[in-house]
């Protein structure tokens, strides 16, 4: 349910989307690491997007949440 994103160049915005394209988590981060908890979300595939203050994507990841 939880994972930590490390090595962030500040400030960044972290967004997580479900496969329907809905934002299920969004946060502006001003520190080098951030822990995200998806325990309340059902098992499945999620997309993690990290962008800078200019809304340019820095990194994108696929998250497979399973029991």
mmCIF file with all atom_site columns, N, CA and C in Angstrom:
data_model
loop_
_atom_site.group_PDB
_atom_site.id
_atom_site.type_symbol
_atom_site.label_atom_id
_atom_site.label_alt_id
_atom_site.label_comp_id
_atom_site.label_asym_id
_atom_site.label_entity_id
_atom_site.label_seq_id
_atom_site.pdbx_PDB_ins_code
_atom_site.Cartn_x
_atom_site.Cartn_y
_atom_site.Cartn_z
_atom_site.occupancy
_atom_site.B_iso_or_equiv
_atom_site.pdbx_formal_charge
_atom_site.auth_seq_id
_atom_site.auth_comp_id
_atom_site.auth_asym_id
_atom_site.auth_atom_id
_atom_site.pdbx_PDB_model_num
ATOM 1   N N  . UNK A 1 1  ? 0.763  -1.206 0.000   1.00 0.00 ? 1  UNK A N  1
ATOM 2   C CA . UNK A 1 1  ? 0.000  0.000  0.000   1.00 0.00 ? 1  UNK A CA 1
ATOM 3   C C  . UNK A 1 1  ? 0.809  1.278  0.000   1.00 0.00 ? 1  UNK A C  1
ATOM 4   N N  . UNK A 1 2  ? 2.053  1.247  0.549   1.00 0.00 ? 2  UNK A N  1
ATOM 5   C CA . UNK A 1 2  ? 2.855  2.474  0.626   1.00 0.00 ? 2  UNK A CA 1
ATOM 6   C C  . UNK A 1 2  ? 4.124  2.338  -0.204  1.00 0.00 ? 2  UNK A C  1
ATOM 7   N N  . UNK A 1 3  ? 4.573  3.463  -0.763  1.00 0.00 ? 3  UNK A N  1
ATOM 8   C CA . UNK A 1 3  ? 5.866  3.515  -1.423  1.00 0.00 ? 3  UNK A CA 1
ATOM 9   C C  . UNK A 1 3  ? 6.427  4.914  -1.249  1.00 0.00 ? 3  UNK A C  1
ATOM 10  N N  . UNK A 1 4  ? 7.736  5.048  -1.397  1.00 0.00 ? 4  UNK A N  1
ATOM 11  C CA . UNK A 1 4  ? 8.414  6.331  -1.230  1.00 0.00 ? 4  UNK A CA 1
ATOM 12  C C  . UNK A 1 4  ? 9.119  6.703  -2.522  1.00 0.00 ? 4  UNK A C  1
ATOM 13  N N  . UNK A 1 5  ? 8.947  7.958  -2.920  1.00 0.00 ? 5  UNK A N  1
ATOM 14  C CA . UNK A 1 5  ? 9.621  8.512  -4.085  1.00 0.00 ? 5  UNK A CA 1
ATOM 15  C C  . UNK A 1 5  ? 10.825 9.297  -3.561  1.00 0.00 ? 5  UNK A C  1
ATOM 16  N N  . UNK A 1 6  ? 12.028 8.956  -4.052  1.00 0.00 ? 6  UNK A N  1
ATOM 17  C CA . UNK A 1 6  ? 13.270 9.577  -3.600  1.00 0.00 ? 6  UNK A CA 1
ATOM 18  C C  . UNK A 1 6  ? 13.899 10.423 -4.698  1.00 0.00 ? 6  UNK A C  1
ATOM 19  N N  . UNK A 1 7  ? 14.811 11.307 -4.298  1.00 0.00 ? 7  UNK A N  1
ATOM 20  C CA . UNK A 1 7  ? 15.632 12.057 -5.240  1.00 0.00 ? 7  UNK A CA 1
ATOM 21  C C  . UNK A 1 7  ? 14.887 13.129 -6.010  1.00 0.00 ? 7  UNK A C  1
ATOM 22  N N  . UNK A 1 8  ? 13.887 13.715 -5.387  1.00 0.00 ? 8  UNK A N  1
ATOM 23  C CA . UNK A 1 8  ? 13.084 14.732 -6.060  1.00 0.00 ? 8  UNK A CA 1
ATOM 24  C C  . UNK A 1 8  ? 13.848 16.051 -6.137  1.00 0.00 ? 8  UNK A C  1
ATOM 25  N N  . UNK A 1 9  ? 13.735 16.723 -7.265  1.00 0.00 ? 9  UNK A N  1
ATOM 26  C CA . UNK A 1 9  ? 14.297 18.057 -7.439  1.00 0.00 ? 9  UNK A CA 1
ATOM 27  C C  . UNK A 1 9  ? 13.166 19.046 -7.218  1.00 0.00 ? 9  UNK A C  1
ATOM 28  N N  . UNK A 1 10 ? 13.322 19.920 -6.269  1.00 0.00 ? 10 UNK A N  1
ATOM 29  C CA . UNK A 1 10 ? 12.209 20.703 -5.738  1.00 0.00 ? 10 UNK A CA 1
ATOM 30  C C  . UNK A 1 10 ? 11.923 21.971 -6.501  1.00 0.00 ? 10 UNK A C  1
ATOM 31  N N  . UNK A 1 11 ? 10.712 22.479 -6.415  1.00 0.00 ? 11 UNK A N  1
ATOM 32  C CA . UNK A 1 11 ? 9.504  21.761 -5.999  1.00 0.00 ? 11 UNK A CA 1
ATOM 33  C C  . UNK A 1 11 ? 8.973  20.920 -7.154  1.00 0.00 ? 11 UNK A C  1
ATOM 34  N N  . UNK A 1 12 ? 8.233  19.876 -6.826  1.00 0.00 ? 12 UNK A N  1
ATOM 35  C CA . UNK A 1 12 ? 7.621  19.024 -7.846  1.00 0.00 ? 12 UNK A CA 1
ATOM 36  C C  . UNK A 1 12 ? 6.174  18.743 -7.467  1.00 0.00 ? 12 UNK A C  1
ATOM 37  N N  . UNK A 1 13 ? 5.420  18.342 -8.460  1.00 0.00 ? 13 UNK A N  1
ATOM 38  C CA . UNK A 1 13 ? 4.049  17.903 -8.218  1.00 0.00 ? 13 UNK A CA 1
ATOM 39  C C  . UNK A 1 13 ? 3.981  16.421 -8.522  1.00 0.00 ? 13 UNK A C  1
ATOM 40  N N  . UNK A 1 14 ? 3.446  15.663 -7.581  1.00 0.00 ? 14 UNK A N  1
ATOM 41  C CA . UNK A 1 14 ? 3.245  14.229 -7.762  1.00 0.00 ? 14 UNK A CA 1
ATOM 42  C C  . UNK A 1 14 ? 1.758  14.005 -8.013  1.00 0.00 ? 14 UNK A C  1
ATOM 43  N N  . UNK A 1 15 ? 1.454  13.288 -9.076  1.00 0.00 ? 15 UNK A N  1
ATOM 44  C CA . UNK A 1 15 ? 0.076  12.925 -9.382  1.00 0.00 ? 15 UNK A CA 1
ATOM 45  C C  . UNK A 1 15 ? 0.026  11.431 -9.643  1.00 0.00 ? 15 UNK A C  1
ATOM 46  N N  . UNK A 1 16 ? -1.038 10.791 -9.162  1.00 0.00 ? 16 UNK A N  1
ATOM 47  C CA . UNK A 1 16 ? -1.287 9.386  -9.456  1.00 0.00 ? 16 UNK A CA 1
ATOM 48  C C  . UNK A 1 16 ? -2.673 9.284  -10.072 1.00 0.00 ? 16 UNK A C  1
ATOM 49  N N  . UNK A 1 17 ? -2.728 8.574  -11.187 1.00 0.00 ? 17 UNK A N  1
ATOM 50  C CA . UNK A 1 17 ? -3.971 8.402  -11.939 1.00 0.00 ? 17 UNK A CA 1
ATOM 51  C C  . UNK A 1 17 ? -4.359 6.924  -11.943 1.00 0.00 ? 17 UNK A C  1
ATOM 52  N N  . UNK A 1 18 ? -5.666 6.654  -11.935 1.00 0.00 ? 18 UNK A N  1
ATOM 53  C CA . UNK A 1 18 ? -6.100 5.290  -12.209 1.00 0.00 ? 18 UNK A CA 1
ATOM 54  C C  . UNK A 1 18 ? -6.184 5.127  -13.724 1.00 0.00 ? 18 UNK A C  1
ATOM 55  N N  . UNK A 1 19 ? -6.501 3.929  -14.200 1.00 0.00 ? 19 UNK A N  1
ATOM 56  C CA . UNK A 1 19 ? -6.515 3.701  -15.646 1.00 0.00 ? 19 UNK A CA 1
ATOM 57  C C  . UNK A 1 19 ? -7.691 4.369  -16.345 1.00 0.00 ? 19 UNK A C  1
ATOM 58  N N  . UNK A 1 20 ? -8.644 4.889  -15.579 1.00 0.00 ? 20 UNK A N  1
ATOM 59  C CA . UNK A 1 20 ? -9.738 5.670  -16.164 1.00 0.00 ? 20 UNK A CA 1
ATOM 60  C C  . UNK A 1 20 ? -9.316 7.129  -16.367 1.00 0.00 ? 20 UNK A C  1
ATOM 61  N N  . UNK A 1 21 ? -8.097 7.470  -15.949 1.00 0.00 ? 21 UNK A N  1
ATOM 62  C CA . UNK A 1 21 ? -7.593 8.835  -16.107 1.00 0.00 ? 21 UNK A CA 1
ATOM 63  C C  . UNK A 1 21 ? -7.948 9.768  -14.973 1.00 0.00 ? 21 UNK A C  1
ATOM 64  N N  . UNK A 1 22 ? -8.553 9.242  -13.918 1.00 0.00 ? 22 UNK A N  1
ATOM 65  C CA . UNK A 1 22 ? -8.938 10.067 -12.768 1.00 0.00 ? 22 UNK A CA 1
ATOM 66  C C  . UNK A 1 22 ? -7.743 10.257 -11.838 1.00 0.00 ? 22 UNK A C  1
ATOM 67  N N  . UNK A 1 23 ? -7.560 11.477 -11.352 1.00 0.00 ? 23 UNK A N  1
ATOM 68  C CA . UNK A 1 23 ? -6.497 11.759 -10.391 1.00 0.00 ? 23 UNK A CA 1
ATOM 69  C C  . UNK A 1 23 ? -6.947 11.229 -9.034  1.00 0.00 ? 23 UNK A C  1
ATOM 70  N N  . UNK A 1 24 ? -6.188 10.296 -8.467  1.00 0.00 ? 24 UNK A N  1
ATOM 71  C CA . UNK A 1 24 ? -6.546 9.749  -7.156  1.00 0.00 ? 24 UNK A CA 1
ATOM 72  C C  . UNK A 1 24 ? -5.632 10.288 -6.057  1.00 0.00 ? 24 UNK A C  1
ATOM 73  N N  . UNK A 1 25 ? -4.514 10.925 -6.459  1.00 0.00 ? 25 UNK A N  1
ATOM 74  C CA . UNK A 1 25 ? -3.597 11.534 -5.497  1.00 0.00 ? 25 UNK A CA 1
ATOM 75  C C  . UNK A 1 25 ? -2.884 12.672 -6.209  1.00 0.00 ? 25 UNK A C  1
ATOM 76  N N  . UNK A 1 26 ? -2.775 13.796 -5.496  1.00 0.00 ? 26 UNK A N  1
ATOM 77  C CA . UNK A 1 26 ? -2.066 14.949 -6.061  1.00 0.00 ? 26 UNK A CA 1
ATOM 78  C C  . UNK A 1 26 ? -1.478 15.746 -4.911  1.00 0.00 ? 26 UNK A C  1
ATOM 79  N N  . UNK A 1 27 ? -0.191 16.087 -5.041  1.00 0.00 ? 27 UNK A N  1
ATOM 80  C CA . UNK A 1 27 ? 0.453  16.844 -3.974  1.00 0.00 ? 27 UNK A CA 1
ATOM 81  C C  . UNK A 1 27 ? 1.668  17.573 -4.524  1.00 0.00 ? 27 UNK A C  1
ATOM 82  N N  . UNK A 1 28 ? 1.840  18.820 -4.109  1.00 0.00 ? 28 UNK A N  1
ATOM 83  C CA . UNK A 1 28 ? 3.065  19.558 -4.401  1.00 0.00 ? 28 UNK A CA 1
ATOM 84  C C  . UNK A 1 28 ? 4.048  19.270 -3.277  1.00 0.00 ? 28 UNK A C  1
ATOM 85  N N  . UNK A 1 29 ? 5.254  18.867 -3.642  1.00 0.00 ? 29 UNK A N  1
ATOM 86  C CA . UNK A 1 29 ? 6.241  18.397 -2.679  1.00 0.00 ? 29 UNK A CA 1
ATOM 87  C C  . UNK A 1 29 ? 7.425  19.355 -2.658  1.00 0.00 ? 29 UNK A C  1
ATOM 88  N N  . UNK A 1 30 ? 7.838  19.737 -1.453  1.00 0.00 ? 30 UNK A N  1
ATOM 89  C CA . UNK A 1 30 ? 8.973  20.631 -1.271  1.00 0.00 ? 30 UNK A CA 1
ATOM 90  C C  . UNK A 1 30 ? 10.075 19.978 -0.454  1.00 0.00 ? 30 UNK A C  1
ATOM 91  N N  . UNK A 1 31 ? 10.200 18.654 -0.586  1.00 0.00 ? 31 UNK A N  1
ATOM 92  C CA . UNK A 1 31 ? 11.301 17.939 0.066   1.00 0.00 ? 31 UNK A CA 1
ATOM 93  C C  . UNK A 1 31 ? 11.783 16.834 -0.871  1.00 0.00 ? 31 UNK A C  1
ATOM 94  N N  . UNK A 1 32 ? 12.914 16.237 -0.557  1.00 0.00 ? 32 UNK A N  1
ATOM 95  C CA . UNK A 1 32 ? 13.567 15.324 -1.492  1.00 0.00 ? 32 UNK A CA 1
ATOM 96  C C  . UNK A 1 32 ? 12.951 13.944 -1.561  1.00 0.00 ? 32 UNK A C  1
ATOM 97  N N  . UNK A 1 33 ? 12.033 13.631 -0.642  1.00 0.00 ? 33 UNK A N  1
ATOM 98  C CA . UNK A 1 33 ? 11.345 12.352 -0.697  1.00 0.00 ? 33 UNK A CA 1
ATOM 99  C C  . UNK A 1 33 ? 9.922  12.511 -0.203  1.00 0.00 ? 33 UNK A C  1
ATOM 100 N N  . UNK A 1 34 ? 9.057  11.645 -0.691  1.00 0.00 ? 34 UNK A N  1
ATOM 101 C CA . UNK A 1 34 ? 7.647  11.693 -0.302  1.00 0.00 ? 34 UNK A CA 1
ATOM 102 C C  . UNK A 1 34 ? 7.104  10.274 -0.270  1.00 0.00 ? 34 UNK A C  1
ATOM 103 N N  . UNK A 1 35 ? 6.411  9.936  0.812   1.00 0.00 ? 35 UNK A N  1
ATOM 104 C CA . UNK A 1 35 ? 5.767  8.633  0.939   1.00 0.00 ? 35 UNK A CA 1
ATOM 105 C C  . UNK A 1 35 ? 4.308  8.760  0.551   1.00 0.00 ? 35 UNK A C  1
ATOM 106 N N  . UNK A 1 36 ? 3.865  7.846  -0.292  1.00 0.00 ? 36 UNK A N  1
ATOM 107 C CA . UNK A 1 36 ? 2.493  7.844  -0.790  1.00 0.00 ? 36 UNK A CA 1
ATOM 108 C C  . UNK A 1 36 ? 1.830  6.560  -0.326  1.00 0.00 ? 36 UNK A C  1
ATOM 109 N N  . UNK A 1 37 ? 0.594  6.668  0.166   1.00 0.00 ? 37 UNK A N  1
ATOM 110 C CA . UNK A 1 37 ? -0.149 5.512  0.654   1.00 0.00 ? 37 UNK A CA 1
ATOM 111 C C  . UNK A 1 37 ? -1.348 5.261  -0.255  1.00 0.00 ? 37 UNK A C  1
ATOM 112 N N  . UNK A 1 38 ? -1.361 4.104  -0.911  1.00 0.00 ? 38 UNK A N  1
ATOM 113 C CA . UNK A 1 38 ? -2.480 3.727  -1.778  1.00 0.00 ? 38 UNK A CA 1
ATOM 114 C C  . UNK A 1 38 ? -3.341 2.632  -1.156  1.00 0.00 ? 38 UNK A C  1
ATOM 115 N N  . UNK A 1 39 ? -3.239 2.444  0.152   1.00 0.00 ? 39 UNK A N  1
ATOM 116 C CA . UNK A 1 39 ? -3.970 1.369  0.817   1.00 0.00 ? 39 UNK A CA 1
ATOM 117 C C  . UNK A 1 39 ? -5.480 1.455  0.607   1.00 0.00 ? 39 UNK A C  1
ATOM 118 N N  . UNK A 1 40 ? -6.014 2.662  0.490   1.00 0.00 ? 40 UNK A N  1
ATOM 119 C CA . UNK A 1 40 ? -7.456 2.829  0.330   1.00 0.00 ? 40 UNK A CA 1
ATOM 120 C C  . UNK A 1 40 ? -7.925 2.559  -1.100  1.00 0.00 ? 40 UNK A C  1
ATOM 121 N N  . UNK A 1 41 ? -6.995 2.388  -2.026  1.00 0.00 ? 41 UNK A N  1
ATOM 122 C CA . UNK A 1 41 ? -7.344 2.162  -3.428  1.00 0.00 ? 41 UNK A CA 1
ATOM 123 C C  . UNK A 1 41 ? -7.400 0.661  -3.713  1.00 0.00 ? 41 UNK A C  1
ATOM 124 N N  . UNK A 1 42 ? -8.254 0.267  -4.647  1.00 0.00 ? 42 UNK A N  1
ATOM 125 C CA . UNK A 1 42 ? -8.325 -1.161 -5.003  1.00 0.00 ? 42 UNK A CA 1
ATOM 126 C C  . UNK A 1 42 ? -7.061 -1.602 -5.740  1.00 0.00 ? 42 UNK A C  1
ATOM 127 N N  . UNK A 1 43 ? -6.803 -2.908 -5.728  1.00 0.00 ? 43 UNK A N  1
ATOM 128 C CA . UNK A 1 43 ? -5.674 -3.444 -6.481  1.00 0.00 ? 43 UNK A CA 1
ATOM 129 C C  . UNK A 1 43 ? -5.834 -3.094 -7.948  1.00 0.00 ? 43 UNK A C  1
ATOM 130 N N  . UNK A 1 44 ? -4.729 -2.862 -8.628  1.00 0.00 ? 44 UNK A N  1
ATOM 131 C CA . UNK A 1 44 ? -4.784 -2.534 -10.044 1.00 0.00 ? 44 UNK A CA 1
ATOM 132 C C  . UNK A 1 44 ? -3.544 -1.793 -10.489 1.00 0.00 ? 44 UNK A C  1
ATOM 133 N N  . UNK A 1 45 ? -3.595 -1.256 -11.678 1.00 0.00 ? 45 UNK A N  1
ATOM 134 C CA . UNK A 1 45 ? -2.500 -0.513 -12.282 1.00 0.00 ? 45 UNK A CA 1
ATOM 135 C C  . UNK A 1 45 ? -2.768 0.982  -12.119 1.00 0.00 ? 45 UNK A C  1
ATOM 136 N N  . UNK A 1 46 ? -1.748 1.719  -11.689 1.00 0.00 ? 46 UNK A N  1
ATOM 137 C CA . UNK A 1 46 ? -1.839 3.163  -11.517 1.00 0.00 ? 46 UNK A CA 1
ATOM 138 C C  . UNK A 1 46 ? -0.659 3.816  -12.230 1.00 0.00 ? 46 UNK A C  1
ATOM 139 N N  . UNK A 1 47 ? -0.817 5.055  -12.614 1.00 0.00 ? 47 UNK A N  1
ATOM 140 C CA . UNK A 1 47 ? 0.238  5.803  -13.283 1.00 0.00 ? 47 UNK A CA 1
ATOM 141 C C  . UNK A 1 47 ? 0.698  6.940  -12.387 1.00 0.00 ? 47 UNK A C  1
ATOM 142 N N  . UNK A 1 48 ? 1.992  6.995  -12.131 1.00 0.00 ? 48 UNK A N  1
ATOM 143 C CA . UNK A 1 48 ? 2.605  8.031  -11.300 1.00 0.00 ? 48 UNK A CA 1
ATOM 144 C C  . UNK A 1 48 ? 3.285  9.018  -12.222 1.00 0.00 ? 48 UNK A C  1
ATOM 145 N N  . UNK A 1 49 ? 2.978  10.294 -12.063 1.00 0.00 ? 49 UNK A N  1
ATOM 146 C CA . UNK A 1 49 ? 3.578  11.346 -12.873 1.00 0.00 ? 49 UNK A CA 1
ATOM 147 C C  . UNK A 1 49 ? 4.220  12.370 -11.940 1.00 0.00 ? 49 UNK A C  1
ATOM 148 N N  . UNK A 1 50 ? 5.477  12.696 -12.213 1.00 0.00 ? 50 UNK A N  1
ATOM 149 C CA . UNK A 1 50 ? 6.190  13.713 -11.436 1.00 0.00 ? 50 UNK A CA 1
ATOM 150 C C  . UNK A 1 50 ? 6.517  14.841 -12.393 1.00 0.00 ? 50 UNK A C  1
ATOM 151 N N  . UNK A 1 51 ? 6.086  16.057 -12.052 1.00 0.00 ? 51 UNK A N  1
ATOM 152 C CA . UNK A 1 51 ? 6.334  17.201 -12.926 1.00 0.00 ? 51 UNK A CA 1
ATOM 153 C C  . UNK A 1 51 ? 6.920  18.359 -12.130 1.00 0.00 ? 51 UNK A C  1
ATOM 154 N N  . UNK A 1 52 ? 7.622  19.256 -12.849 1.00 0.00 ? 52 UNK A N  1
ATOM 155 C CA . UNK A 1 52 ? 8.221  20.416 -12.194 1.00 0.00 ? 52 UNK A CA 1
ATOM 156 C C  . UNK A 1 52 ? 7.220  21.565 -12.162 1.00 0.00 ? 52 UNK A C  1
ATOM 157 N N  . UNK A 1 53 ? 7.653  22.700 -11.629 1.00 0.00 ? 53 UNK A N  1
ATOM 158 C CA . UNK A 1 53 ? 6.740  23.830 -11.454 1.00 0.00 ? 53 UNK A CA 1
ATOM 159 C C  . UNK A 1 53 ? 6.254  24.410 -12.773 1.00 0.00 ? 53 UNK A C  1
ATOM 160 N N  . UNK A 1 54 ? 6.932  24.083 -13.885 1.00 0.00 ? 54 UNK A N  1
ATOM 161 C CA . UNK A 1 54 ? 6.495  24.534 -15.210 1.00 0.00 ? 54 UNK A CA 1
ATOM 162 C C  . UNK A 1 54 ? 5.565  23.525 -15.871 1.00 0.00 ? 54 UNK A C  1
ATOM 163 N N  . UNK A 1 55 ? 5.145  22.510 -15.111 1.00 0.00 ? 55 UNK A N  1
ATOM 164 C CA . UNK A 1 55 ? 4.261  21.436 -15.588 1.00 0.00 ? 55 UNK A CA 1
ATOM 165 C C  . UNK A 1 55 ? 4.920  20.538 -16.629 1.00 0.00 ? 55 UNK A C  1
ATOM 166 N N  . UNK A 1 56 ? 6.256  20.551 -16.687 1.00 0.00 ? 56 UNK A N  1
ATOM 167 C CA . UNK A 1 56 ? 6.969  19.632 -17.566 1.00 0.00 ? 56 UNK A CA 1
ATOM 168 C C  . UNK A 1 56 ? 7.175  18.313 -16.840 1.00 0.00 ? 56 UNK A C  1
ATOM 169 N N  . UNK A 1 57 ? 6.828  17.220 -17.479 1.00 0.00 ? 57 UNK A N  1
ATOM 170 C CA . UNK A 1 57 ? 6.980  15.905 -16.860 1.00 0.00 ? 57 UNK A CA 1
ATOM 171 C C  . UNK A 1 57 ? 8.451  15.573 -16.695 1.00 0.00 ? 57 UNK A C  1
ATOM 172 N N  . UNK A 1 58 ? 8.824  15.207 -15.475 1.00 0.00 ? 58 UNK A N  1
ATOM 173 C CA . UNK A 1 58 ? 10.188 14.801 -15.160 1.00 0.00 ? 58 UNK A CA 1
ATOM 174 C C  . UNK A 1 58 ? 10.298 13.281 -15.273 1.00 0.00 ? 58 UNK A C  1
ATOM 175 N N  . UNK A 1 59 ? 9.285  12.575 -14.763 1.00 0.00 ? 59 UNK A N  1
ATOM 176 C CA . UNK A 1 59 ? 9.305  11.117 -14.782 1.00 0.00 ? 59 UNK A CA 1
ATOM 177 C C  . UNK A 1 59 ? 7.888  10.588 -14.718 1.00 0.00 ? 59 UNK A C  1
ATOM 178 N N  . UNK A 1 60 ? 7.691  9.411  -15.310 1.00 0.00 ? 60 UNK A N  1
ATOM 179 C CA . UNK A 1 60 ? 6.423  8.706  -15.256 1.00 0.00 ? 60 UNK A CA 1
ATOM 180 C C  . UNK A 1 60 ? 6.705  7.243  -14.960 1.00 0.00 ? 60 UNK A C  1
ATOM 181 N N  . UNK A 1 61 ? 5.864  6.654  -14.110 1.00 0.00 ? 61 UNK A N  1
ATOM 182 C CA . UNK A 1 61 ? 6.042  5.261  -13.728 1.00 0.00 ? 61 UNK A CA 1
ATOM 183 C C  . UNK A 1 61 ? 4.695  4.551  -13.713 1.00 0.00 ? 61 UNK A C  1
ATOM 184 N N  . UNK A 1 62 ? 4.733  3.262  -13.941 1.00 0.00 ? 62 UNK A N  1
ATOM 185 C CA . UNK A 1 62 ? 3.542  2.431  -13.803 1.00 0.00 ? 62 UNK A CA 1
ATOM 186 C C  . UNK A 1 62 ? 3.644  1.711  -12.461 1.00 0.00 ? 62 UNK A C  1
ATOM 187 N N  . UNK A 1 63 ? 2.585  1.747  -11.678 1.00 0.00 ? 63 UNK A N  1
ATOM 188 C CA . UNK A 1 63 ? 2.534  1.103  -10.372 1.00 0.00 ? 63 UNK A CA 1
ATOM 189 C C  . UNK A 1 63 ? 1.545  -0.048 -10.460 1.00 0.00 ? 63 UNK A C  1
ATOM 190 N N  . UNK A 1 64 ? 1.970  -1.229 -10.055 1.00 0.00 ? 64 UNK A N  1
ATOM 191 C CA . UNK A 1 64 ? 1.080  -2.387 -10.019 1.00 0.00 ? 64 UNK A CA 1
ATOM 192 C C  . UNK A 1 64 ? 0.788  -2.687 -8.559  1.00 0.00 ? 64 UNK A C  1
ATOM 193 N N  . UNK A 1 65 ? -0.406 -2.311 -8.088  1.00 0.00 ? 65 UNK A N  1
ATOM 194 C CA . UNK A 1 65 ? -0.789 -2.530 -6.706  1.00 0.00 ? 65 UNK A CA 1
ATOM 195 C C  . UNK A 1 65 ? -1.517 -3.859 -6.616  1.00 0.00 ? 65 UNK A C  1
ATOM 196 N N  . UNK A 1 66 ? -0.933 -4.783 -5.899  1.00 0.00 ? 66 UNK A N  1
ATOM 197 C CA . UNK A 1 66 ? -1.521 -6.105 -5.728  1.00 0.00 ? 66 UNK A CA 1
ATOM 198 C C  . UNK A 1 66 ? -1.299 -6.567 -4.304  1.00 0.00 ? 66 UNK A C  1
ATOM 199 N N  . UNK A 1 67 ? -2.102 -7.510 -3.869  1.00 0.00 ? 67 UNK A N  1
ATOM 200 C CA . UNK A 1 67 ? -1.958 -8.053 -2.512  1.00 0.00 ? 67 UNK A CA 1
ATOM 201 C C  . UNK A 1 67 ? -0.706 -8.879 -2.403  1.00 0.00 ? 67 UNK A C  1
#
